[in-house]
Amino acid sequence: MEQLIIQGGIPLVGEVTVSGAKNAALGILAASVMADEDVTIDNLPDVDDINMLLDAMESIGATVVRIDRHTVRINGKTIDRLVVDDVYMRKIRASYYFIGALLGKYRRAQVPVPGGCDIGQRPIDLHLKGFGALGAQVEILDGTLFAQAERLTGCHIYLDKVSVGATINVMMAACMADGLTVMENVAKEPHVVDVANFLNRLGAKIKGAGTDTIRIRGVEKLHGGDYSIIPDQIEAGTFMCAAAATRGDVMVKNVIPKHLEAIVAKLQDIGCEVLEFDDAVRVVSKARQRSTNVMTLPYPGFPTDLQPQMTVTLALAEGTSVVTESIFENRFRYVDELARMGCNIQVESGNVAIIRGAAQLRGAKLCAPDLRAGAALVIAGLAAQGYTTVEEIGYIKRGYEHFDEKLRELGAAIELVDSQRAVQKFKLKTG
Ligand code: UD1
C-alpha cells in the first residue's frame, strides 16, 4: 500500500512554486463544456481530482486534448450524453458542476447525487433552489438528480448560506438563461471570481463576482478562448504552515498575496515573519510560536481548507489556542491521529478544538482521513522527532501536485513508498 514516510525535525528551507488552483480548475473545466468551440486552459494542477474530472468530461462526449501536464484543449460540441456516470460522482464531488453547465447549455442534465471528502453533511439544497428559481424542474430519484427546463429565465436568487459550490453552479446555468439573474449572498472566494472571469472570457456577461451580489445577463451561446488558472491559495497556505511548523524559511512563489491575507495575519499573530512580494510570500519562523485563536469563515475569512494545517502549527505553539470550525461540522477527525504524536487537542461540541501546544511531537503511524487533513498530518510528521508514516495518501494526491517532491526540494526527508522494504531502505538512508 502506498504511503508517505517522513523523517521529521528538519526545518524546511528554500523556494517552492505553487500550482494552479484545484477548486478553480474544477469549476472552469466543467464550465468549458458550455462552449462549442475550442477552449484552451493552462496552469491546470496535475492532481487526481482534475484528471478524474477530465475523464468525466470525455465520458459525456466532450473532446479533451491533453496538450501537456498543465494544459488542455476542450470542445463541448461533440457532447452526446447528458448523463454523468456514478463512478465519477463517487470519486469527485465537483462533478455536480455538470448540472449547472449542462442545464444551462442543453436545458437538461442527469447527475448522481455527490459524495466527496467526509467532512460534514454537505447538502446541495442551495444549488437546487437556484436551478428551481431559474425555472428548472429538479428531482432526485434513487440517488440520481434529474434537472430539466423548457427554458431558463433570469431571476432574483438569495442564497441562505454562503456556498462556493452553489454560487458557481447556479452562475453557470444563469449564464445561458434568458434575461437578468441577480444572485445575492454569494461566495466571494478567489475561485468563484476565477470561474466568472473564465466564463466572461468565453462571452458570458457576469458582473460583481468577488462581491456579495453577482449579476448575470444571459447570452445565447459561449465561444472559445484561452484561459490561465489562478494559483492555489490553499496549496500556498499549506506550505506557509509547513514553514511555520518546522521553524523554517520558505519562499512560496507564484501566489496572489491578496488571497493569502487571512493566513498571513494568523502566522504573524503567532510570531512568524511574513514578507510579501508581487507574486510570492516568504515565511520565516525562527523561534517557537505563540498561541492564537482561529475561526474558519467564508472568504475573506480564514479558509476551512487551511484549518487542519493551522491546527497542527498551533499544536506546536506555546500556550492554548482555540480553533473554531464554522463551515463543516465534521472536520476535526484527524485530531485522533495527532493524539498519537503527543498533541493535546480536545474537541468540544464537534467544532471547537482546544489546543494545548506541545514543545515537541513524536513520529507515529498515521492515516489521512481526508485531503486537507492528510496534508496537515504530513506537516505534523515533518515537524515531529523521528519517523512518521501517513497512509491513505490517495486523498493527498487528489489535491496536491507532487507534494512529496516539492517538500523534498525544501530539504524534507520524505518519500512515497509502497512496501515495508522501501520503508526500511528509507530508514537506512536517513538513519
Ligand atoms: C468548496 C470547496 C471546498 C471548501 C468549501 C468551503 C470546491 C470544489 N470545494 O466546497 O474545498 O472546503 O468550498 O470553502 O471548490 N451548504 C448547504 N447547502 C448547499 C451547499 C452548501 O447547506 O446547497 C453548506 C455546506 O454544508 C457548508 C457550507 O454551506 O456548511 C459551505 O459549503 P460550500 O461552500 O458549498 O462548499 P463546497 O462548494 O462543497
Short mmCIF file of C-alpha atoms and ligand atoms in Angstrom, two decimals:
data_model
loop_
_atom_site.label_atom_id
_atom_site.label_comp_id
_atom_site.label_asym_id
_atom_site.label_seq_id
_atom_site.Cartn_x
_atom_site.Cartn_y
_atom_site.Cartn_z
CA MET A 1 0.00 0.00 0.00
CA GLU A 2 1.35 3.42 -0.92
CA GLN A 3 2.27 5.63 1.99
CA LEU A 4 4.46 8.59 2.77
CA ILE A 5 7.36 8.12 5.12
CA ILE A 6 8.91 11.13 6.77
CA GLN A 7 11.89 11.66 8.99
CA GLY A 8 10.91 14.76 10.90
CA GLY A 9 12.76 17.52 12.67
CA ILE A 10 14.28 19.22 9.62
CA PRO A 11 13.34 22.89 9.08
CA LEU A 12 12.04 23.50 5.55
CA VAL A 13 14.24 25.96 3.70
CA GLY A 14 14.19 27.19 0.10
CA GLU A 15 11.69 28.05 -2.62
CA VAL A 16 8.54 26.28 -3.74
CA THR A 17 6.29 27.08 -6.70
CA VAL A 18 2.57 26.79 -6.20
CA SER A 19 0.43 25.05 -8.86
CA GLY A 20 -2.86 26.21 -10.36
CA ALA A 21 -5.89 26.28 -8.06
CA LYS A 22 -7.64 22.91 -7.95
CA ASN A 23 -11.01 24.29 -6.93
CA ALA A 24 -10.95 26.98 -9.62
CA ALA A 25 -9.90 24.40 -12.20
CA LEU A 26 -12.80 22.10 -11.33
CA GLY A 27 -15.36 24.85 -11.98
CA ILE A 28 -13.57 26.11 -15.08
CA LEU A 29 -13.24 22.68 -16.68
CA ALA A 30 -16.92 21.90 -16.11
CA ALA A 31 -17.89 25.33 -17.49
CA SER A 32 -15.74 24.81 -20.57
CA VAL A 33 -18.17 22.19 -21.94
CA MET A 34 -20.69 25.01 -22.42
CA ALA A 35 -18.78 26.26 -25.48
CA ASP A 36 -18.95 24.60 -28.90
CA GLU A 37 -15.53 25.93 -29.89
CA ASP A 38 -12.02 25.15 -28.70
CA VAL A 39 -11.23 26.30 -25.17
CA THR A 40 -7.61 26.08 -24.04
CA ILE A 41 -6.93 26.10 -20.32
CA ASP A 42 -3.48 26.25 -18.78
CA ASN A 43 -1.91 26.29 -15.33
CA LEU A 44 -4.06 23.26 -14.51
CA PRO A 45 -2.77 21.40 -11.47
CA ASP A 46 -1.73 17.83 -12.28
CA VAL A 47 -3.74 16.22 -9.48
CA ASP A 48 -6.11 13.26 -9.37
CA ASP A 49 -9.32 15.31 -8.94
CA ILE A 50 -8.60 17.22 -12.14
CA ASN A 51 -7.67 14.14 -14.13
CA MET A 52 -10.84 12.44 -12.92
CA LEU A 53 -12.98 15.40 -13.98
CA LEU A 54 -11.35 15.36 -17.42
CA ASP A 55 -12.28 11.66 -17.68
CA ALA A 56 -15.87 12.53 -16.71
CA MET A 57 -15.92 15.18 -19.46
CA GLU A 58 -14.77 12.63 -22.03
CA SER A 59 -17.43 10.21 -20.81
CA ILE A 60 -20.20 12.60 -21.89
CA GLY A 61 -18.55 13.04 -25.28
CA ALA A 62 -16.61 16.30 -24.85
CA THR A 63 -13.35 16.43 -26.82
CA VAL A 64 -10.44 16.62 -24.41
CA VAL A 65 -6.92 17.03 -25.81
CA ARG A 66 -4.19 16.99 -23.17
CA ILE A 67 -1.53 19.27 -24.62
CA ASP A 68 0.83 18.83 -21.68
CA ARG A 69 0.56 18.08 -17.96
CA HIS A 70 -0.82 21.54 -17.24
CA THR A 71 -2.64 22.45 -20.44
CA VAL A 72 -5.75 21.02 -22.01
CA ARG A 73 -7.91 21.86 -25.03
CA ILE A 74 -11.62 21.16 -24.71
CA ASN A 75 -14.50 21.33 -27.15
CA GLY A 76 -18.07 20.76 -25.98
CA LYS A 77 -19.51 20.48 -29.49
CA THR A 78 -19.13 16.70 -29.52
CA ILE A 79 -21.14 16.11 -26.32
CA ASP A 80 -23.67 13.36 -26.97
CA ARG A 81 -24.72 12.33 -23.44
CA LEU A 82 -26.23 14.46 -20.74
CA VAL A 83 -25.78 11.77 -18.10
CA VAL A 84 -22.76 11.75 -15.78
CA ASP A 85 -21.91 8.26 -14.50
CA ASP A 86 -21.99 7.40 -10.84
CA VAL A 87 -18.37 6.25 -10.91
CA TYR A 88 -17.16 9.85 -11.41
CA MET A 89 -19.52 11.42 -8.93
CA ARG A 90 -18.50 8.96 -6.23
CA LYS A 91 -14.86 9.87 -6.75
CA ILE A 92 -15.20 13.54 -7.34
CA ARG A 93 -17.84 15.65 -5.76
CA ALA A 94 -17.29 18.60 -8.09
CA SER A 95 -18.88 16.56 -10.90
CA TYR A 96 -22.02 18.32 -9.68
CA TYR A 97 -20.85 21.35 -11.67
CA PHE A 98 -22.04 19.47 -14.74
CA ILE A 99 -25.61 20.10 -13.56
CA GLY A 100 -25.19 23.87 -13.97
CA ALA A 101 -23.14 23.59 -17.15
CA LEU A 102 -25.38 21.08 -18.97
CA LEU A 103 -28.64 22.55 -17.72
CA GLY A 104 -27.52 25.98 -18.91
CA LYS A 105 -26.44 24.77 -22.32
CA TYR A 106 -28.87 21.92 -23.09
CA ARG A 107 -31.65 22.58 -20.55
CA ARG A 108 -31.19 19.06 -19.24
CA ALA A 109 -28.78 17.11 -17.00
CA GLN A 110 -28.73 13.83 -15.14
CA VAL A 111 -26.12 13.55 -12.43
CA PRO A 112 -25.81 11.23 -9.39
CA VAL A 113 -26.06 12.92 -6.01
CA PRO A 114 -22.48 13.74 -4.93
CA GLY A 115 -20.13 12.13 -2.38
CA GLY A 116 -16.63 13.54 -1.73
CA CYS A 117 -14.46 14.06 1.37
CA ASP A 118 -16.35 13.15 4.53
CA ILE A 119 -16.03 16.43 6.38
CA GLY A 120 -19.70 17.04 7.03
CA GLN A 121 -23.15 16.52 5.59
CA ARG A 122 -22.56 18.70 2.53
CA PRO A 123 -26.13 19.07 1.22
CA ILE A 124 -26.81 20.60 -2.21
CA ASP A 125 -30.19 22.15 -1.43
CA LEU A 126 -28.97 25.65 -2.33
CA HIS A 127 -27.84 24.52 -5.78
CA LEU A 128 -31.26 23.00 -6.34
CA LYS A 129 -33.06 26.05 -5.05
CA GLY A 130 -31.12 28.18 -7.54
CA PHE A 131 -31.87 25.90 -10.51
CA GLY A 132 -35.53 25.86 -9.47
CA ALA A 133 -35.62 29.65 -9.31
CA LEU A 134 -34.31 29.74 -12.89
CA GLY A 135 -37.29 27.62 -13.95
CA ALA A 136 -35.80 24.12 -13.94
CA GLN A 137 -37.62 21.10 -12.59
CA VAL A 138 -35.29 19.20 -10.34
CA GLU A 139 -35.97 15.86 -8.74
CA ILE A 140 -33.90 13.18 -7.06
CA LEU A 141 -34.84 9.56 -7.80
CA ASP A 142 -32.82 6.63 -6.46
CA GLY A 143 -29.76 8.78 -5.81
CA THR A 144 -29.80 10.43 -9.24
CA LEU A 145 -30.61 14.06 -9.81
CA PHE A 146 -32.69 14.91 -12.87
CA ALA A 147 -32.83 18.55 -13.91
CA GLN A 148 -34.64 19.91 -16.93
CA ALA A 149 -36.27 23.07 -18.17
CA GLU A 150 -38.20 24.18 -21.25
CA ARG A 151 -36.50 27.49 -20.77
CA LEU A 152 -34.39 29.10 -18.10
CA THR A 153 -35.43 32.58 -17.10
CA GLY A 154 -33.29 35.10 -15.24
CA CYS A 155 -34.49 35.77 -11.68
CA HIS A 156 -33.56 37.04 -8.24
CA ILE A 157 -31.87 34.42 -6.03
CA TYR A 158 -30.89 34.83 -2.40
CA LEU A 159 -28.63 32.06 -1.08
CA ASP A 160 -29.48 31.38 2.58
CA LYS A 161 -25.93 30.28 3.29
CA VAL A 162 -22.70 31.34 1.61
CA SER A 163 -21.80 28.41 -0.63
CA VAL A 164 -18.94 28.24 -3.12
CA GLY A 165 -20.46 25.29 -4.98
CA ALA A 166 -23.98 26.74 -5.22
CA THR A 167 -22.63 30.12 -6.35
CA ILE A 168 -20.57 28.59 -9.17
CA ASN A 169 -23.17 26.04 -10.23
CA VAL A 170 -26.11 28.44 -10.42
CA MET A 171 -23.93 31.14 -12.02
CA MET A 172 -23.08 28.69 -14.84
CA ALA A 173 -26.71 27.86 -15.57
CA ALA A 174 -27.74 31.54 -15.34
CA CYS A 175 -25.10 32.47 -17.92
CA MET A 176 -27.28 30.97 -20.63
CA ALA A 177 -30.72 31.82 -19.17
CA ASP A 178 -32.98 34.44 -20.75
CA GLY A 179 -32.57 37.87 -19.18
CA LEU A 180 -31.00 39.07 -15.95
CA THR A 181 -30.23 36.95 -12.89
CA VAL A 182 -29.25 38.61 -9.65
CA MET A 183 -27.62 36.31 -7.08
CA GLU A 184 -27.30 37.63 -3.53
CA ASN A 185 -25.29 36.45 -0.53
CA VAL A 186 -22.92 34.63 -2.87
CA ALA A 187 -19.46 33.25 -2.08
CA LYS A 188 -16.53 35.60 -2.77
CA GLU A 189 -13.73 33.03 -2.86
CA PRO A 190 -10.94 33.64 -5.40
CA HIS A 191 -12.04 30.58 -7.35
CA VAL A 192 -15.58 31.95 -7.73
CA VAL A 193 -14.05 35.06 -9.29
CA ASP A 194 -11.80 32.92 -11.49
CA VAL A 195 -14.73 30.89 -12.85
CA ALA A 196 -16.64 34.13 -13.55
CA ASN A 197 -13.62 35.65 -15.32
CA PHE A 198 -13.27 32.49 -17.38
CA LEU A 199 -16.94 32.50 -18.41
CA ASN A 200 -16.67 36.19 -19.33
CA ARG A 201 -13.67 35.32 -21.49
CA LEU A 202 -16.00 32.97 -23.39
CA GLY A 203 -18.59 35.72 -23.86
CA ALA A 204 -20.70 35.46 -20.70
CA LYS A 205 -21.90 38.67 -19.07
CA ILE A 206 -21.20 38.32 -15.36
CA LYS A 207 -20.63 41.30 -13.09
CA GLY A 208 -19.86 41.57 -9.40
CA ALA A 209 -18.01 38.29 -8.79
CA GLY A 210 -15.92 38.84 -5.65
CA THR A 211 -18.71 40.88 -4.00
CA ASP A 212 -21.90 39.76 -2.22
CA THR A 213 -24.02 40.21 -5.35
CA ILE A 214 -23.46 38.73 -8.80
CA ARG A 215 -25.47 39.99 -11.78
CA ILE A 216 -25.63 37.80 -14.83
CA ARG A 217 -27.12 38.82 -18.17
CA GLY A 218 -27.82 35.59 -20.05
CA VAL A 219 -26.30 35.03 -23.50
CA GLU A 220 -27.36 32.58 -26.21
CA LYS A 221 -24.04 30.87 -26.55
CA LEU A 222 -20.45 30.91 -25.40
CA HIS A 223 -17.47 30.98 -27.74
CA GLY A 224 -13.96 29.52 -27.48
CA GLY A 225 -10.94 31.14 -25.85
CA ASP A 226 -7.77 30.69 -23.79
CA TYR A 227 -7.50 30.94 -20.04
CA SER A 228 -4.86 30.54 -17.35
CA ILE A 229 -5.99 29.39 -13.89
CA ILE A 230 -5.06 31.37 -10.76
CA PRO A 231 -2.52 29.95 -8.27
CA ASP A 232 -3.80 27.69 -5.50
CA GLN A 233 -4.39 29.69 -2.36
CA ILE A 234 -4.76 26.53 -0.26
CA GLU A 235 -1.60 24.87 -1.52
CA ALA A 236 0.27 28.13 -0.81
CA GLY A 237 -1.18 28.28 2.72
CA THR A 238 -0.22 24.66 3.29
CA PHE A 239 3.45 25.38 2.53
CA MET A 240 3.29 28.50 4.68
CA CYS A 241 2.06 26.43 7.64
CA ALA A 242 4.72 23.81 6.92
CA ALA A 243 7.41 26.52 7.05
CA ALA A 244 6.00 27.80 10.35
CA ALA A 245 5.61 24.39 11.98
CA THR A 246 9.13 23.21 11.06
CA ARG A 247 10.66 26.60 12.01
CA GLY A 248 11.91 27.03 8.51
CA ASP A 249 12.36 29.78 5.94
CA VAL A 250 10.36 29.26 2.75
CA MET A 251 9.69 31.48 -0.24
CA VAL A 252 6.31 30.43 -1.65
CA LYS A 253 6.27 31.52 -5.30
CA ASN A 254 3.51 32.01 -7.87
CA VAL A 255 0.88 33.25 -5.44
CA ILE A 256 -1.55 36.17 -5.30
CA PRO A 257 -0.68 37.64 -1.87
CA LYS A 258 -4.12 39.28 -1.58
CA HIS A 259 -5.69 35.78 -1.47
CA LEU A 260 -3.48 34.86 1.49
CA GLU A 261 -4.31 37.73 3.83
CA ALA A 262 -6.11 35.59 6.42
CA ILE A 263 -3.30 33.06 6.77
CA VAL A 264 -0.60 35.76 6.69
CA ALA A 265 -2.36 37.58 9.55
CA LYS A 266 -2.56 34.42 11.68
CA LEU A 267 1.06 33.44 11.06
CA GLN A 268 2.17 36.94 12.02
CA ASP A 269 -0.03 36.72 15.11
CA ILE A 270 1.84 33.67 16.33
CA GLY A 271 5.24 35.23 15.73
CA CYS A 272 6.30 34.29 12.19
CA GLU A 273 7.88 36.88 9.95
CA VAL A 274 5.98 37.06 6.65
CA LEU A 275 7.39 39.09 3.78
CA GLU A 276 5.17 39.84 0.80
CA PHE A 277 6.37 40.32 -2.76
CA ASP A 278 4.44 40.87 -6.01
CA ASP A 279 3.80 37.19 -6.59
CA ALA A 280 5.47 35.47 -3.65
CA VAL A 281 5.41 35.34 0.14
CA ARG A 282 8.28 34.32 2.37
CA VAL A 283 7.62 32.79 5.77
CA VAL A 284 10.45 32.89 8.29
CA SER A 285 9.96 31.10 11.56
CA LYS A 286 12.90 31.17 13.94
CA ALA A 287 11.60 30.56 17.43
CA ARG A 288 8.70 28.65 18.94
CA GLN A 289 5.38 30.25 18.03
CA ARG A 290 2.73 31.69 20.34
CA SER A 291 -0.87 30.55 20.59
CA THR A 292 -3.80 32.29 18.89
CA ASN A 293 -7.47 31.73 18.13
CA VAL A 294 -8.83 30.99 14.67
CA MET A 295 -12.35 30.76 13.30
CA THR A 296 -12.99 29.49 9.79
CA LEU A 297 -15.26 31.69 7.71
CA PRO A 298 -16.15 32.23 4.05
CA TYR A 299 -13.60 34.33 2.13
CA PRO A 300 -12.06 36.74 3.04
CA GLY A 301 -12.17 34.94 6.40
CA PHE A 302 -9.83 32.14 7.38
CA PRO A 303 -10.38 29.24 4.93
CA THR A 304 -11.76 25.98 6.29
CA ASP A 305 -9.41 24.20 3.86
CA LEU A 306 -6.43 25.51 5.89
CA GLN A 307 -7.93 24.70 9.28
CA PRO A 308 -6.14 21.35 9.81
CA GLN A 309 -2.75 22.73 8.67
CA MET A 310 -3.12 25.70 11.05
CA THR A 311 -4.23 23.42 13.89
CA VAL A 312 -1.04 21.38 13.52
CA THR A 313 1.02 24.57 13.55
CA LEU A 314 -0.73 25.65 16.75
CA ALA A 315 -0.22 22.21 18.29
CA LEU A 316 3.47 23.17 18.48
CA ALA A 317 2.97 26.74 19.68
CA GLU A 318 3.38 27.87 23.27
CA GLY A 319 0.10 28.22 25.16
CA THR A 320 -3.51 27.32 24.48
CA SER A 321 -5.19 28.07 21.14
CA VAL A 322 -8.83 27.71 20.16
CA VAL A 323 -9.78 26.79 16.61
CA THR A 324 -13.47 27.03 15.71
CA GLU A 325 -14.71 25.35 12.54
CA SER A 326 -17.82 27.16 11.35
CA ILE A 327 -18.22 25.77 7.81
CA PHE A 328 -18.22 21.97 8.11
CA GLU A 329 -19.41 20.02 11.14
CA ASN A 330 -17.07 17.04 10.87
CA ARG A 331 -13.67 18.48 10.21
CA PHE A 332 -11.67 17.50 13.27
CA ARG A 333 -11.46 13.76 12.70
CA TYR A 334 -7.71 14.00 12.19
CA VAL A 335 -7.24 15.08 15.81
CA ASP A 336 -7.27 11.41 16.92
CA GLU A 337 -4.29 10.82 14.64
CA LEU A 338 -2.43 13.79 16.08
CA ALA A 339 -3.00 12.48 19.60
CA ARG A 340 -0.67 9.60 18.74
CA MET A 341 2.10 12.11 18.16
CA GLY A 342 1.66 13.67 21.59
CA CYS A 343 -0.67 16.51 20.59
CA ASN A 344 -3.01 17.67 23.30
CA ILE A 345 -6.19 18.70 21.48
CA GLN A 346 -9.67 18.47 22.85
CA VAL A 347 -12.65 18.83 20.56
CA GLU A 348 -15.81 20.27 22.09
CA SER A 349 -19.28 20.26 20.52
CA GLY A 350 -17.71 18.76 17.39
CA ASN A 351 -16.47 22.05 16.04
CA VAL A 352 -14.24 23.72 18.62
CA ALA A 353 -10.71 22.45 19.15
CA ILE A 354 -8.80 23.48 22.26
CA ILE A 355 -5.13 23.01 21.57
CA ARG A 356 -2.54 22.95 24.31
CA GLY A 357 0.73 23.40 22.50
CA ALA A 358 3.44 20.76 22.94
CA ALA A 359 7.14 21.59 22.83
CA GLN A 360 7.73 18.58 20.63
CA LEU A 361 5.78 15.94 18.68
CA ARG A 362 6.93 12.39 18.18
CA GLY A 363 6.68 10.44 14.94
CA ALA A 364 3.82 7.94 14.60
CA LYS A 365 1.87 5.77 12.16
CA LEU A 366 -0.95 7.91 10.80
CA CYS A 367 -3.83 7.60 8.40
CA ALA A 368 -5.19 10.53 6.37
CA PRO A 369 -8.95 10.92 6.89
CA ASP A 370 -9.42 13.47 4.06
CA LEU A 371 -7.50 15.71 1.67
CA ARG A 372 -6.54 18.73 3.78
CA ALA A 373 -6.20 16.76 7.00
CA GLY A 374 -3.83 14.47 5.07
CA ALA A 375 -1.61 17.44 4.25
CA ALA A 376 -1.78 18.56 7.88
CA LEU A 377 -0.61 15.13 9.09
CA VAL A 378 2.36 15.38 6.74
CA ILE A 379 3.22 18.76 8.25
CA ALA A 380 2.99 17.20 11.72
CA GLY A 381 5.35 14.44 10.56
CA LEU A 382 7.82 16.99 9.16
CA ALA A 383 7.88 18.83 12.48
CA ALA A 384 7.98 15.74 14.73
CA GLN A 385 11.02 13.94 16.05
CA GLY A 386 11.57 10.52 14.46
CA TYR A 387 9.72 8.67 11.73
CA THR A 388 6.12 9.20 10.68
CA THR A 389 4.16 7.27 8.08
CA VAL A 390 0.97 8.59 6.52
CA GLU A 391 -1.39 6.10 4.88
CA GLU A 392 -4.43 6.71 2.64
CA ILE A 393 -2.44 9.23 0.67
CA GLY A 394 -4.86 8.93 -2.26
CA TYR A 395 -6.60 11.85 -0.55
CA ILE A 396 -3.47 14.00 -0.72
CA LYS A 397 -2.92 13.16 -4.39
CA ARG A 398 -6.43 14.42 -5.15
CA GLY A 399 -5.40 17.98 -4.39
CA TYR A 400 -1.62 18.43 -4.12
CA GLU A 401 0.63 18.22 -7.15
CA HIS A 402 3.83 16.28 -6.35
CA PHE A 403 3.54 17.15 -2.67
CA ASP A 404 6.43 14.90 -1.62
CA GLU A 405 8.70 16.16 -4.42
CA LYS A 406 8.04 19.80 -3.59
CA LEU A 407 8.76 19.11 0.09
CA ARG A 408 11.98 17.29 -0.77
CA GLU A 409 13.12 20.34 -2.69
CA LEU A 410 12.71 22.26 0.56
CA GLY A 411 15.02 19.81 2.31
CA ALA A 412 12.44 17.47 3.80
CA ALA A 413 13.25 13.80 4.26
CA ILE A 414 10.06 12.37 2.78
CA GLU A 415 9.40 9.60 0.30
CA LEU A 416 6.49 7.86 -1.33
CA VAL A 417 6.91 4.15 -0.63
CA ASP A 418 4.85 1.07 -1.38
CA SER A 419 6.41 -1.73 0.65
CA GLN A 420 7.95 -2.45 4.03
CA ARG A 421 11.24 -2.96 2.23
CA ALA A 422 11.11 0.57 0.87
CA VAL A 423 10.33 1.84 4.38
CA GLN A 424 13.41 0.05 5.72
CA LYS A 425 15.52 1.40 2.87
CA PHE A 426 14.38 4.94 3.67
CA LYS A 427 15.26 4.44 7.33
CA LEU A 428 18.71 3.12 6.46
CA LYS A 429 19.30 6.06 4.15
CA THR A 430 18.20 8.67 6.65
CA GLY A 431 19.07 6.95 9.95
C1 UD1 B 1 -15.96 24.26 -1.66
C2 UD1 B 1 -14.57 23.71 -1.86
C3 UD1 B 1 -14.06 23.10 -0.56
C4 UD1 B 1 -14.15 24.12 0.56
C5 UD1 B 1 -15.54 24.73 0.65
C6 UD1 B 1 -15.63 25.87 1.65
C7 UD1 B 1 -14.58 23.11 -4.18
C8 UD1 B 1 -14.58 22.02 -5.20
N1 UD1 B 1 -14.62 22.72 -2.90
O1 UD1 B 1 -16.78 23.15 -1.29
O2 UD1 B 1 -12.72 22.69 -0.76
O3 UD1 B 1 -13.87 23.48 1.78
O4 UD1 B 1 -15.94 25.24 -0.63
O5 UD1 B 1 -14.74 26.88 1.30
O6 UD1 B 1 -14.49 24.28 -4.52
N2 UD1 B 1 -24.21 24.12 2.10
C9 UD1 B 1 -25.56 23.91 2.27
N3 UD1 B 1 -26.31 23.70 1.15
C10 UD1 B 1 -25.80 23.70 -0.10
C11 UD1 B 1 -24.42 23.91 -0.26
C12 UD1 B 1 -23.64 24.12 0.87
O7 UD1 B 1 -26.06 23.91 3.39
O8 UD1 B 1 -26.54 23.51 -1.06
C13 UD1 B 1 -23.35 24.34 3.29
C14 UD1 B 1 -22.26 23.28 3.46
O9 UD1 B 1 -22.75 22.14 4.16
C15 UD1 B 1 -21.22 24.04 4.25
C16 UD1 B 1 -21.33 25.46 3.68
O10 UD1 B 1 -22.62 25.54 3.07
O11 UD1 B 1 -21.58 24.08 5.60
C17 UD1 B 1 -20.28 25.83 2.67
O12 UD1 B 1 -20.21 24.82 1.69
P1 UD1 B 1 -19.77 25.14 0.19
O13 UD1 B 1 -19.14 26.49 0.14
O14 UD1 B 1 -20.90 24.86 -0.71
O15 UD1 B 1 -18.67 24.04 -0.04
P2 UD1 B 1 -18.35 23.27 -1.38
O16 UD1 B 1 -18.69 24.11 -2.55
O17 UD1 B 1 -18.89 21.89 -1.28
#
